[in-house]
GROMACS .gro file of C-alpha atoms in nm:
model
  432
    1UNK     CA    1  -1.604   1.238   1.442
    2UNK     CA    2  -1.503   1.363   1.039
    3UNK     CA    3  -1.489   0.972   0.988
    4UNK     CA    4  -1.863   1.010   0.879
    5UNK     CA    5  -1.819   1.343   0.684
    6UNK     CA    6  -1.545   1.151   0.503
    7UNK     CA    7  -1.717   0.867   0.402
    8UNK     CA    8  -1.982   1.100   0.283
    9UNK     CA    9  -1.805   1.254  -0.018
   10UNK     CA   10  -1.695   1.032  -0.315
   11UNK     CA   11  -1.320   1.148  -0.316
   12UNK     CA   12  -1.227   0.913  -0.606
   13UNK     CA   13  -0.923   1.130  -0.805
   14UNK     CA   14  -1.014   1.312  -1.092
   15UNK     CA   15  -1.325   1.463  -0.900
   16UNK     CA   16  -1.376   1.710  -0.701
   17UNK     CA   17  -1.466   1.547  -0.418
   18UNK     CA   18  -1.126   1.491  -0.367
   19UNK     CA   19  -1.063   1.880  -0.285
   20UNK     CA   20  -1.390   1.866  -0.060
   21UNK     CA   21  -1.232   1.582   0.149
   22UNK     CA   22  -0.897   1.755   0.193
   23UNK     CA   23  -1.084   2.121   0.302
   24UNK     CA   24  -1.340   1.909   0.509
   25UNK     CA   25  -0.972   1.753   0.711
   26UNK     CA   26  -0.844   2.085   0.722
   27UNK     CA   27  -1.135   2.239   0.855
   28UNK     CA   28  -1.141   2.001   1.094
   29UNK     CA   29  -0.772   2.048   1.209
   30UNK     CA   30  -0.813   2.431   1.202
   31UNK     CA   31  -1.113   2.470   1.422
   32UNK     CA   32  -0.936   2.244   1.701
   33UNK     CA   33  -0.644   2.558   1.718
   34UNK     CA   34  -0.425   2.492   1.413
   35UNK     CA   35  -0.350   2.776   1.243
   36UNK     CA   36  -0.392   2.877   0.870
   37UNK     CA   37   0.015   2.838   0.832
   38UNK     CA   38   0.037   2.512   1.022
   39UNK     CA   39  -0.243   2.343   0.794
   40UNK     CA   40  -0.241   2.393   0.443
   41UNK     CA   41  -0.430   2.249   0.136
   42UNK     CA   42  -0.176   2.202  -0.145
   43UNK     CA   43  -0.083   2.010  -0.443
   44UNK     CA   44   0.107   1.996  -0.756
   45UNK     CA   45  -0.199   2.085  -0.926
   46UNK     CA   46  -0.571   2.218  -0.767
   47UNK     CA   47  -0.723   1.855  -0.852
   48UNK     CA   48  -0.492   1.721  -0.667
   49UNK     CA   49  -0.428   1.936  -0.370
   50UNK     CA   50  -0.388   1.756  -0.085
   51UNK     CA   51  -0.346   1.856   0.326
   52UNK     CA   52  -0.005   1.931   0.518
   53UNK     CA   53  -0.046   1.965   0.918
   54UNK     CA   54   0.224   2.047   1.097
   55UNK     CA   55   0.250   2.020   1.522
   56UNK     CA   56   0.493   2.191   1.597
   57UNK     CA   57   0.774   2.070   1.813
   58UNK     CA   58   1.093   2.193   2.046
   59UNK     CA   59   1.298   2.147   1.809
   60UNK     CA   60   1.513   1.897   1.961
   61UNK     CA   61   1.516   1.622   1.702
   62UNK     CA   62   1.411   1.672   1.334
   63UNK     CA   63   1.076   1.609   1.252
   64UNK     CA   64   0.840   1.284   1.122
   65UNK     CA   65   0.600   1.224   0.876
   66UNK     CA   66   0.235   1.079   0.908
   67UNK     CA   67   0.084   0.983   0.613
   68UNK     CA   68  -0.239   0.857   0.499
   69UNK     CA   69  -0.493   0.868   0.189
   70UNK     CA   70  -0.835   0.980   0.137
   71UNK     CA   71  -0.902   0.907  -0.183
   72UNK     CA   72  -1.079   0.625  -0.259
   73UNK     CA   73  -1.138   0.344  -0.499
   74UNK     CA   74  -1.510   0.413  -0.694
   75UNK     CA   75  -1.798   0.215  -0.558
   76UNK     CA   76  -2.145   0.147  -0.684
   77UNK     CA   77  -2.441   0.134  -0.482
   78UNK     CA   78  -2.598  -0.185  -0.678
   79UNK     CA   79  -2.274  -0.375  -0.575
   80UNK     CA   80  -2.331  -0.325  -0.163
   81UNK     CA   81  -2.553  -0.409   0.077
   82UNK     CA   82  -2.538  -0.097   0.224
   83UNK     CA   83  -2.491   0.271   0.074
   84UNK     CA   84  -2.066   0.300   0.012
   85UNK     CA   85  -2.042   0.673   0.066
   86UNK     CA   86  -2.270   0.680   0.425
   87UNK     CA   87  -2.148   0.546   0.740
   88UNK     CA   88  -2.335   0.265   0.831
   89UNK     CA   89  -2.302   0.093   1.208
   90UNK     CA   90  -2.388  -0.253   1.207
   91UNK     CA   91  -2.276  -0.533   1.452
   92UNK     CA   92  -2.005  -0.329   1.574
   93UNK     CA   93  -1.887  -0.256   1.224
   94UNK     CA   94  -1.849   0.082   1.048
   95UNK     CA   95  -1.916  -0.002   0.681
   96UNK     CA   96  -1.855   0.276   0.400
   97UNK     CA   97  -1.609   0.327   0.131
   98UNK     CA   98  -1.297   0.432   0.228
   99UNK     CA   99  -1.345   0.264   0.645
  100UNK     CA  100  -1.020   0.047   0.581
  101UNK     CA  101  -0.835   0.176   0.305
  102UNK     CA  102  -0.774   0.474   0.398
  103UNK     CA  103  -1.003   0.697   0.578
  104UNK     CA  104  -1.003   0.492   0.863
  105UNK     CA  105  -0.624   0.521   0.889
  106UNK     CA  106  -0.639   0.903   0.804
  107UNK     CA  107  -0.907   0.969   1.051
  108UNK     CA  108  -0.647   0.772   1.313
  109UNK     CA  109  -0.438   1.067   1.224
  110UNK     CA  110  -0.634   1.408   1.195
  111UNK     CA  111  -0.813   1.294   1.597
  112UNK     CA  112  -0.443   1.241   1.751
  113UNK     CA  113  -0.343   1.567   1.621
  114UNK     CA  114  -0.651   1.732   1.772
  115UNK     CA  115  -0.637   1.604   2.068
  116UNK     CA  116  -0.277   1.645   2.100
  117UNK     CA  117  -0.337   2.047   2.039
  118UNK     CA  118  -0.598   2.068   2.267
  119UNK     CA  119  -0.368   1.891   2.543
  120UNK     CA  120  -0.056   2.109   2.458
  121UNK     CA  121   0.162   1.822   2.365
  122UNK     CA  122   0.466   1.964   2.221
  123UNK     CA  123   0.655   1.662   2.067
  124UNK     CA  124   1.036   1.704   2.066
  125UNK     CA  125   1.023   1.811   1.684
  126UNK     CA  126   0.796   1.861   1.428
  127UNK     CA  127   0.510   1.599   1.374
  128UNK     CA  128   0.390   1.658   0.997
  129UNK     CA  129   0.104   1.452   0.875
  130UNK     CA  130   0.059   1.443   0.473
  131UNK     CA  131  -0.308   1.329   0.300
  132UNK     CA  132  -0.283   1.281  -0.049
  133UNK     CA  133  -0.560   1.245  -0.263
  134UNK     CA  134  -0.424   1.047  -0.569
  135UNK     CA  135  -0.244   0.734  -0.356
  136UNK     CA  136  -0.514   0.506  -0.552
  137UNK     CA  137  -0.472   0.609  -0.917
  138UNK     CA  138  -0.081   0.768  -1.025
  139UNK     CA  139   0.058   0.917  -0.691
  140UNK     CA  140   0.152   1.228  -0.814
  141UNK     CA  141   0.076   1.387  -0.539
  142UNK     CA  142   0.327   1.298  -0.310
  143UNK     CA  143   0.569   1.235  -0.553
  144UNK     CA  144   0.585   1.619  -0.519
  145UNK     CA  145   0.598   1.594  -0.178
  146UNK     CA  146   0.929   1.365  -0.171
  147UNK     CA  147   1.086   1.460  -0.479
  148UNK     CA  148   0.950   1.787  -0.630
  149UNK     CA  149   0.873   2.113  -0.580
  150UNK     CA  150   0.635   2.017  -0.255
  151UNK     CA  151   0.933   1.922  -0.029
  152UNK     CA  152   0.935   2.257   0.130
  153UNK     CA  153   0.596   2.127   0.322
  154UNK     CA  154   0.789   1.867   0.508
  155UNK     CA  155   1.125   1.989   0.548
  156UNK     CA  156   1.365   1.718   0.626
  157UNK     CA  157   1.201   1.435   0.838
  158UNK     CA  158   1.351   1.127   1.039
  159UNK     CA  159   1.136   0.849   0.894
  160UNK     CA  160   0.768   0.806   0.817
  161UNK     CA  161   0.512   0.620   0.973
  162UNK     CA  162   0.264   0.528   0.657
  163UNK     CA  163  -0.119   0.443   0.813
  164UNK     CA  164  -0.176   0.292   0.511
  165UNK     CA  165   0.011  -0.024   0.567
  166UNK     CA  166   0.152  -0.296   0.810
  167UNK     CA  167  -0.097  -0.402   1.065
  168UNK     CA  168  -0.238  -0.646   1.309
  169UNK     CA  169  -0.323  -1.050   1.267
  170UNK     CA  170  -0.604  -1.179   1.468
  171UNK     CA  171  -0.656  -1.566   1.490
  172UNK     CA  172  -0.969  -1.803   1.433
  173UNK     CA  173  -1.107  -1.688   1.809
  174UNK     CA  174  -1.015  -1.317   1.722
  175UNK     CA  175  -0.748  -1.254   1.940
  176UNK     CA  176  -0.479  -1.047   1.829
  177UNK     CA  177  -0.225  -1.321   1.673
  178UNK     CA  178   0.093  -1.121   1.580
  179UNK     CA  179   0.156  -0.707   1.487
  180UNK     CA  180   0.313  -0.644   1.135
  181UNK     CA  181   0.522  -0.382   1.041
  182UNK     CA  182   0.603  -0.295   0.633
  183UNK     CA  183   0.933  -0.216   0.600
  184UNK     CA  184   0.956  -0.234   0.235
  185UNK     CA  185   0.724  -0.257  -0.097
  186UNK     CA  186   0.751  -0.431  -0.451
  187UNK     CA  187   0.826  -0.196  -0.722
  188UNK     CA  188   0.526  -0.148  -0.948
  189UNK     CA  189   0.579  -0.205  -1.361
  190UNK     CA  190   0.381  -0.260  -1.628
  191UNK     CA  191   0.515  -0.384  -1.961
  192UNK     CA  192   0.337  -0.357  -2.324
  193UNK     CA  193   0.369  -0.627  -2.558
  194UNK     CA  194   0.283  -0.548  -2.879
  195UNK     CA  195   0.259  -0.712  -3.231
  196UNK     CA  196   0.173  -0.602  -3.534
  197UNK     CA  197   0.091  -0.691  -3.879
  198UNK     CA  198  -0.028  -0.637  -4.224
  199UNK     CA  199  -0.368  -0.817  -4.208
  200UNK     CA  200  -0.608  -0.923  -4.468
  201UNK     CA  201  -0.958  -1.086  -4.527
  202UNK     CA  202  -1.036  -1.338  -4.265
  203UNK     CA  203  -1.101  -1.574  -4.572
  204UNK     CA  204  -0.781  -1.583  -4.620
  205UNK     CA  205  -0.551  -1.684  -4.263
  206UNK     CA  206  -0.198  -1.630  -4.263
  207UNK     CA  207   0.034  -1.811  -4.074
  208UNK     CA  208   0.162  -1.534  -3.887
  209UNK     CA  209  -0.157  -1.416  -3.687
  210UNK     CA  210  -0.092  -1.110  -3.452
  211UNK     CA  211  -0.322  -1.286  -3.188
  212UNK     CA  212  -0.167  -1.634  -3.224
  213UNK     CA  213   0.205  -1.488  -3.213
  214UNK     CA  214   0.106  -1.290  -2.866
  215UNK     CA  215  -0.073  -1.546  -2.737
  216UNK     CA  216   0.232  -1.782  -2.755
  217UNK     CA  217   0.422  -1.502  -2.560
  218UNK     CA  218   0.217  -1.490  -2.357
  219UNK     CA  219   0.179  -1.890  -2.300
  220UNK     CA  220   0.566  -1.861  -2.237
  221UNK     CA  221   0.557  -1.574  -1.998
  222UNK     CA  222   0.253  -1.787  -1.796
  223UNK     CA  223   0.498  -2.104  -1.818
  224UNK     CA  224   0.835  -1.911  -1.600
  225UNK     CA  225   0.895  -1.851  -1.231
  226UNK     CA  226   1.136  -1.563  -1.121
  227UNK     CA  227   1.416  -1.713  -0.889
  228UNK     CA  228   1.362  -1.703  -0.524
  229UNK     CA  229   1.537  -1.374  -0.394
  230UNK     CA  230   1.513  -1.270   0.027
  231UNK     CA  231   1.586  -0.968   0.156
  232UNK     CA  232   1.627  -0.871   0.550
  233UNK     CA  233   1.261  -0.825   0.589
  234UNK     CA  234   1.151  -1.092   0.396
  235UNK     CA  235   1.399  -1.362   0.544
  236UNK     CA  236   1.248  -1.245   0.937
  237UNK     CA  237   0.941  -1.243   0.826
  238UNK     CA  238   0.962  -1.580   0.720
  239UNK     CA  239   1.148  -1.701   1.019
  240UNK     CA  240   0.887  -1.561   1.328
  241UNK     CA  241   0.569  -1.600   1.089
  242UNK     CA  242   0.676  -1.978   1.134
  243UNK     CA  243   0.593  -1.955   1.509
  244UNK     CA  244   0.232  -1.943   1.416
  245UNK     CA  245   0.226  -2.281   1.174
  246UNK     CA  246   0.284  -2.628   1.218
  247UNK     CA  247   0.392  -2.895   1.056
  248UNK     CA  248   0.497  -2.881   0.668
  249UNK     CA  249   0.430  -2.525   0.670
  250UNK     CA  250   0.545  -2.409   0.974
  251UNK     CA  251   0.912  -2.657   0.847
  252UNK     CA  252   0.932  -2.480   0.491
  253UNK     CA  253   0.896  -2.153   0.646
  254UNK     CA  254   1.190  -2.169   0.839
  255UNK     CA  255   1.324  -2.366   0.527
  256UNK     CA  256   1.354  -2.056   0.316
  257UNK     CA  257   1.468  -1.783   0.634
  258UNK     CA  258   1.805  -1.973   0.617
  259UNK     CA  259   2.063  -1.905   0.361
  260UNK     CA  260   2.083  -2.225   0.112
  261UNK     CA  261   1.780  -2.383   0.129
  262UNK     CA  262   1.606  -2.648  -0.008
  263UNK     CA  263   1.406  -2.554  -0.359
  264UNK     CA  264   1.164  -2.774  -0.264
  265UNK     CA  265   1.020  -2.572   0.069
  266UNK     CA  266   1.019  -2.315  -0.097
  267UNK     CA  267   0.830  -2.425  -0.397
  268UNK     CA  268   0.548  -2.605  -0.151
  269UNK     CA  269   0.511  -2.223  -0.029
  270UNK     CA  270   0.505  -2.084  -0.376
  271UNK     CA  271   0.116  -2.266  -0.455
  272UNK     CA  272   0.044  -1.995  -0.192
  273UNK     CA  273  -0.030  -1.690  -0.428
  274UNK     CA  274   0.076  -1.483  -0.130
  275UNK     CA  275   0.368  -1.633  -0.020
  276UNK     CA  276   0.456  -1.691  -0.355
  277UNK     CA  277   0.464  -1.300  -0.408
  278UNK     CA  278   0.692  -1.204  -0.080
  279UNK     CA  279   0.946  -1.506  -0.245
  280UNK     CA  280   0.981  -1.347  -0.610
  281UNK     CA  281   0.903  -1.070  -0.804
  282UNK     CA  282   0.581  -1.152  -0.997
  283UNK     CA  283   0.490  -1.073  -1.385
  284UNK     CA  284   0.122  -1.112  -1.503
  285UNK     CA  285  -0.083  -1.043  -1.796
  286UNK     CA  286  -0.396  -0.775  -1.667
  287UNK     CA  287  -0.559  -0.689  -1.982
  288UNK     CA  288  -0.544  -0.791  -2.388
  289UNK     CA  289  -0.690  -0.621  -2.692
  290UNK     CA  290  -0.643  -0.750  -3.074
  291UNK     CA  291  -0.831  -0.737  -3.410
  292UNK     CA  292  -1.066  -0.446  -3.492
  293UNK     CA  293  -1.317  -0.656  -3.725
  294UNK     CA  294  -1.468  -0.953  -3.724
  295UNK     CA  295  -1.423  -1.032  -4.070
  296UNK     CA  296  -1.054  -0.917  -4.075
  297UNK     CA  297  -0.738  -1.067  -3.977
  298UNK     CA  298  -0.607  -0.879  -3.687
  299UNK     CA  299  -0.302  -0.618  -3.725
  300UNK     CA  300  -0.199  -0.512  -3.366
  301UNK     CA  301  -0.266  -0.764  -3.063
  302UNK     CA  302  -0.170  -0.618  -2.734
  303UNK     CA  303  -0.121  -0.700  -2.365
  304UNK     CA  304   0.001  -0.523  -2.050
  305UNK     CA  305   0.153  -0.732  -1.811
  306UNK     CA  306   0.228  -0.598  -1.470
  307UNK     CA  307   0.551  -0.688  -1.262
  308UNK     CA  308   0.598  -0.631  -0.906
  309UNK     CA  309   1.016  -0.629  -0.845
  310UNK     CA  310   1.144  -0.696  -0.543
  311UNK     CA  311   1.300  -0.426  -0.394
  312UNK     CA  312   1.653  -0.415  -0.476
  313UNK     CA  313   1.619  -0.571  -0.861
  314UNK     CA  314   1.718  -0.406  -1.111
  315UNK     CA  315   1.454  -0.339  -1.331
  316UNK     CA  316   1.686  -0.376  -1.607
  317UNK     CA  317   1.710  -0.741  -1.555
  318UNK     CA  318   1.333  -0.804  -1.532
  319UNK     CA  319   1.350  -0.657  -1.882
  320UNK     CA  320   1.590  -0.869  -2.029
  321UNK     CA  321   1.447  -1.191  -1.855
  322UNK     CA  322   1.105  -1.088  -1.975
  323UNK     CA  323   1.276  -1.019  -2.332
  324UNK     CA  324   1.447  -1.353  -2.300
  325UNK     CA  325   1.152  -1.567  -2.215
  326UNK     CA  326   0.909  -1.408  -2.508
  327UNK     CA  327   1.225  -1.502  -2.751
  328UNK     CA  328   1.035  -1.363  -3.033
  329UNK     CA  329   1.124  -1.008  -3.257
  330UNK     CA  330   0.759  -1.024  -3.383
  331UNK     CA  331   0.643  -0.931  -3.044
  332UNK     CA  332   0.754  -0.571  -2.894
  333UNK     CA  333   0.828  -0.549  -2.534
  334UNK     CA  334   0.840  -0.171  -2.379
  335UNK     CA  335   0.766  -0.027  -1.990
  336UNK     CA  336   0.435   0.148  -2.020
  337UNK     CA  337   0.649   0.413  -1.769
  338UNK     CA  338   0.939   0.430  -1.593
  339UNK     CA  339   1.004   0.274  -1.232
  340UNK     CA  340   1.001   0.397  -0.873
  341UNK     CA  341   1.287   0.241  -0.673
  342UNK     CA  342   1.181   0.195  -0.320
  343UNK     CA  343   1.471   0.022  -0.111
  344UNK     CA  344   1.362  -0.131   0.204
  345UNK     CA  345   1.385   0.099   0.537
  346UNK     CA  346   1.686  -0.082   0.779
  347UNK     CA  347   1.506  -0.208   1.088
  348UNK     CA  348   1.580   0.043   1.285
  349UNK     CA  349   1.563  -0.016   1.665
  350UNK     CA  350   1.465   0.331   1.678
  351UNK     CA  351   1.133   0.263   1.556
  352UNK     CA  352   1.124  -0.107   1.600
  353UNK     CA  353   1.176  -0.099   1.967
  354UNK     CA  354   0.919   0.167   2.084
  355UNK     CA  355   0.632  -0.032   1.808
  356UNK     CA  356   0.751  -0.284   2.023
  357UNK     CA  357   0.668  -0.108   2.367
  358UNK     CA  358   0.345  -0.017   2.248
  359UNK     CA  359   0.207  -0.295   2.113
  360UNK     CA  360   0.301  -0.479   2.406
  361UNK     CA  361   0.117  -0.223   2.629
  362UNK     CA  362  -0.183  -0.263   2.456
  363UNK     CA  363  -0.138  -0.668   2.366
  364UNK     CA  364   0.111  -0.815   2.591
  365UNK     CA  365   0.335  -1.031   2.441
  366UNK     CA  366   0.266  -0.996   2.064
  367UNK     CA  367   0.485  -1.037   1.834
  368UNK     CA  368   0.628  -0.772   1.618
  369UNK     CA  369   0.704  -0.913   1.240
  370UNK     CA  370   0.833  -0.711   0.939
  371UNK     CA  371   0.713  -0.766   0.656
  372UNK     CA  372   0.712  -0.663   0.257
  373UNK     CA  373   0.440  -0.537   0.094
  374UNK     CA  374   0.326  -0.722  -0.232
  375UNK     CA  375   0.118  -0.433  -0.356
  376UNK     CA  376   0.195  -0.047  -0.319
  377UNK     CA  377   0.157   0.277  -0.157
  378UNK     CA  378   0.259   0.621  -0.149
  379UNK     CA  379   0.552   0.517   0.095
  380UNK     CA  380   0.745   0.386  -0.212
  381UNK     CA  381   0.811   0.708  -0.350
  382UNK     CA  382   0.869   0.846   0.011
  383UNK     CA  383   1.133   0.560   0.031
  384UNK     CA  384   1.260   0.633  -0.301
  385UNK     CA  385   1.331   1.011  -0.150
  386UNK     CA  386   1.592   0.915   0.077
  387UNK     CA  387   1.300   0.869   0.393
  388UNK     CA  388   1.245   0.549   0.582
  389UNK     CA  389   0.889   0.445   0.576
  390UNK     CA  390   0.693   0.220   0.838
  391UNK     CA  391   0.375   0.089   0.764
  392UNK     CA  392   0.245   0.039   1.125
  393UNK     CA  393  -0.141   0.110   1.118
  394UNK     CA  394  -0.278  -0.070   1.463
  395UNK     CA  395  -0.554  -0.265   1.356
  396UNK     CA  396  -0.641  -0.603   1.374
  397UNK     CA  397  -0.791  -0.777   1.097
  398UNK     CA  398  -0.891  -1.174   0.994
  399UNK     CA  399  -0.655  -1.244   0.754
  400UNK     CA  400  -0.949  -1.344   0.498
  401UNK     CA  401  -1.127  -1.024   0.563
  402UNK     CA  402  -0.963  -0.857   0.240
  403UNK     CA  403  -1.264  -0.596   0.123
  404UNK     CA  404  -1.091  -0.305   0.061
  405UNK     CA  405  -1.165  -0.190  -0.310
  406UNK     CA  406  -1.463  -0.464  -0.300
  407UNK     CA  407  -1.792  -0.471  -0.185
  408UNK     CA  408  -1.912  -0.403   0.183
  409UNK     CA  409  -1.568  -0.264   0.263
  410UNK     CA  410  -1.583  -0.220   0.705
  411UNK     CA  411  -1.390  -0.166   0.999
  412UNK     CA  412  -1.475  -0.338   1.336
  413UNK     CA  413  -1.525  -0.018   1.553
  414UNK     CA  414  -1.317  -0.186   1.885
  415UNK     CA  415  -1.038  -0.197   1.615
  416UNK     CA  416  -1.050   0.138   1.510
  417UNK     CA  417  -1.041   0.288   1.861
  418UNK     CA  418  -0.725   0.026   1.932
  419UNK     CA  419  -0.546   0.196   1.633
  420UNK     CA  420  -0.645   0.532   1.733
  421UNK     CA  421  -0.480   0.436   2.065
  422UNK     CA  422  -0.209   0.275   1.930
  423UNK     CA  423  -0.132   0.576   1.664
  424UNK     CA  424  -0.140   0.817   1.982
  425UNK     CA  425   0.134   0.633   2.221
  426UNK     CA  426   0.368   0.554   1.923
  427UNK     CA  427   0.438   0.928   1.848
  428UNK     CA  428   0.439   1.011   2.190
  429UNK     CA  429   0.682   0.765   2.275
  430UNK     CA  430   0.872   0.881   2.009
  431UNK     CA  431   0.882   1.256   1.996
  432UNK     CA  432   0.822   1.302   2.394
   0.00000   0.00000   0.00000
């Protein structure tokens, strides 16, 4: 399997073991009977060159997209318990770098499209899978897929199924507890604040202090709540994600999946950090600088504060409310770049009911949720070109095993080979 191979080269972006792990895929692909003008390594620039496999279809129905990462978040050995960038079984656990977010995944992909050319599947239209190598860091890369000059490589598709989100809940006894499917993502933005000012001898304090005057912004910005705002896939999320509660929880859940709810249910679910980021778009200060001497007062003090939008709010407003609750001309407010709008994909019975067939075939009777992403991935700008995107990766996890960009990051090997599975009868039911 290239899941070891992968895991073995440190394809953070900006090295080149980012190119190694997209010619090690393709390599892969070709020797299993793709040819050189079905899989290509491309990019908007070498560095980030990424790989484009195309199965070709009947061309009865216009194509889909499969996409997935390989580069990965850095990892030092000191931090683990094992070596991040080797493969290591243990207690029916792969661990390495990259096992859940998103090798794994990506590896899903390149063995279904081997095995469907070696069984002479031909799927009704095209089935093009996309690995990017830059998903972690800016996302250029398929950016230029969507938008730019790289949208020759995958024509025109349907909708996208993204292995790099949604996913399966297992309870306290590891059973499989519920199948999620993301259907839309926050919009990522960072903001600068900035003050400045003329300084002096630390002997002699002025009243207006750079630090002090961000500081109080920034004791402001701590102090405010964006309003409560539901969209389709929030709302049913909300609703069937109630099934699994009880009492007070289980009650404010389906509180806030009706139109005019109580504020209070939904502020009981906002001391969740989690639920509190699928109810609001979120603002928060990541990282501060000030002074440059010890002995001097400082004159610049800085912040960047990162805001996740719901999709569907104008950015515009989050600048004027962020603007609005700083209520201070000393300090400068400014987007460190410009947004991504990602509007949520409609749920589509197209999709929705064969994920539903599957999953059923393979866990009878679980339930399918949708659900918002509060981070991102490259599906955003995919979105934000016009294509539905469907984060439905088939693997289970305990919702408290978050490792991915942490230490001992793993995959439970029965899990893997469910998603594999999973992956395999989801395209075929869709493109037979």
């Amino acid at each position: 399997m290239i899941l070891r191979e992968l895991i073995g080269i440190r394809s953070v972006t900006g090295t080149p073991g980012t190119v190694e792990a997209a010619n090690a895929v393709a390599a892969r692909l070709r020797k299993a009977g793709f040819s050189d003008e079905d899989v290509v390594v491309v990019g908007p620039t070498p560095q980030l060159a990424s790989v484009v496999a195309r199965l070709k279809g009947r061309g009865a129905a216009r194509p889909i997209l499969l996409l997935a990462h390989i580069d990965v978040v850095d990892a030092r050995r000191e931090d683990w318990t094992t070596d991040p960038f080797t493969l290591v079984e243990k207690d029916g656990w792969w661990y390495g770098r990259g096992t859940g977010d998103d090798k794994g995944p990506a590896v899903m992909i390149v063995e279904n499209l081997v095995r469907w050319k070696r069984a002479g599947f031909v799927p009704r239209g095209d089935v093009i899978a996309v690995f990017t190598t830059d998903e972690e860091t800016n996302s250029n890369a398929i950016k230029w897929f969507a938008s730019g000059a790289g949208r020759r490589w995958i024509d025109d598709p349907e909708f996208a199924l993204n292995e790099d989100a949604g996913g399966g809940d297992l309870d306290k006894s590891g059973n499989a507890r519920l199948l999620a499917v993301q259907t839309g993502e926050k919009v990522y933005q960072s903001y600068r604040l900035e003050v400045k000012n003329v300084g002096g001898h630390s002997s002699l304090p002025r009243r207006d202090n750079a630090i002090y005057t961000l500081a109080s912004a920034l004791g402001r910005l701590a102090a405010f709540r964006f309003p409560v705002e539901l969209n389709e896939t929030t709302r049913s999320y909300f609703r069937q994600a109630a099934a699994f509660e009880k009492g007070q929880l289980a009650a404010d859940m389906r509180a806030v999946s009706r139109p005019g709810f109580a504020p209070a249910a939904a502020a009981r679910l906002s001391v969740n950090p989690h639920y509190n980021a699928l109810l609001r778009t979120t603002c928060v200060a990541t990282r501060l600088e000030g002074g440059h001497a010890d002995n001097a007062l400082p004159q610049t003090a800085r912040a960047i504060v990162n805001c996740r939008i719901l999709p569907g709010v104008d950015p515009d407003r989050v600048d004027r409310t962020l603007t609005g609750i700083i209520a201070d001309t000393a300090v400068h407010v400014s987007r460190v770049a410009p947004p991504t709008a990602s509007p949520p994909s409609p749920l589509s019975p197209r999709v929705l009911d064969p994920i539903t067939r599957v999953a059923h075939r393979l866990w009878p009777g679980i339930p399918i949720i949708p659900e918002m992403s509060t981070g991102a991935t490259d599906g955003l700008y995919v979105r934000n070109a016009g294509i539905p995107v469907y984060g439905t990766t088939g693997v289970f996890t305990d919702p408290d095993e978050a490792r991915a960009h942490g230490k001992d990051e793993r995959i439970e090997i029965k899990r893997f080979y469910e998603g594999l599975e999973y992956l395999r009868l989801l395209v075929e039911e869709l493109m037979r």
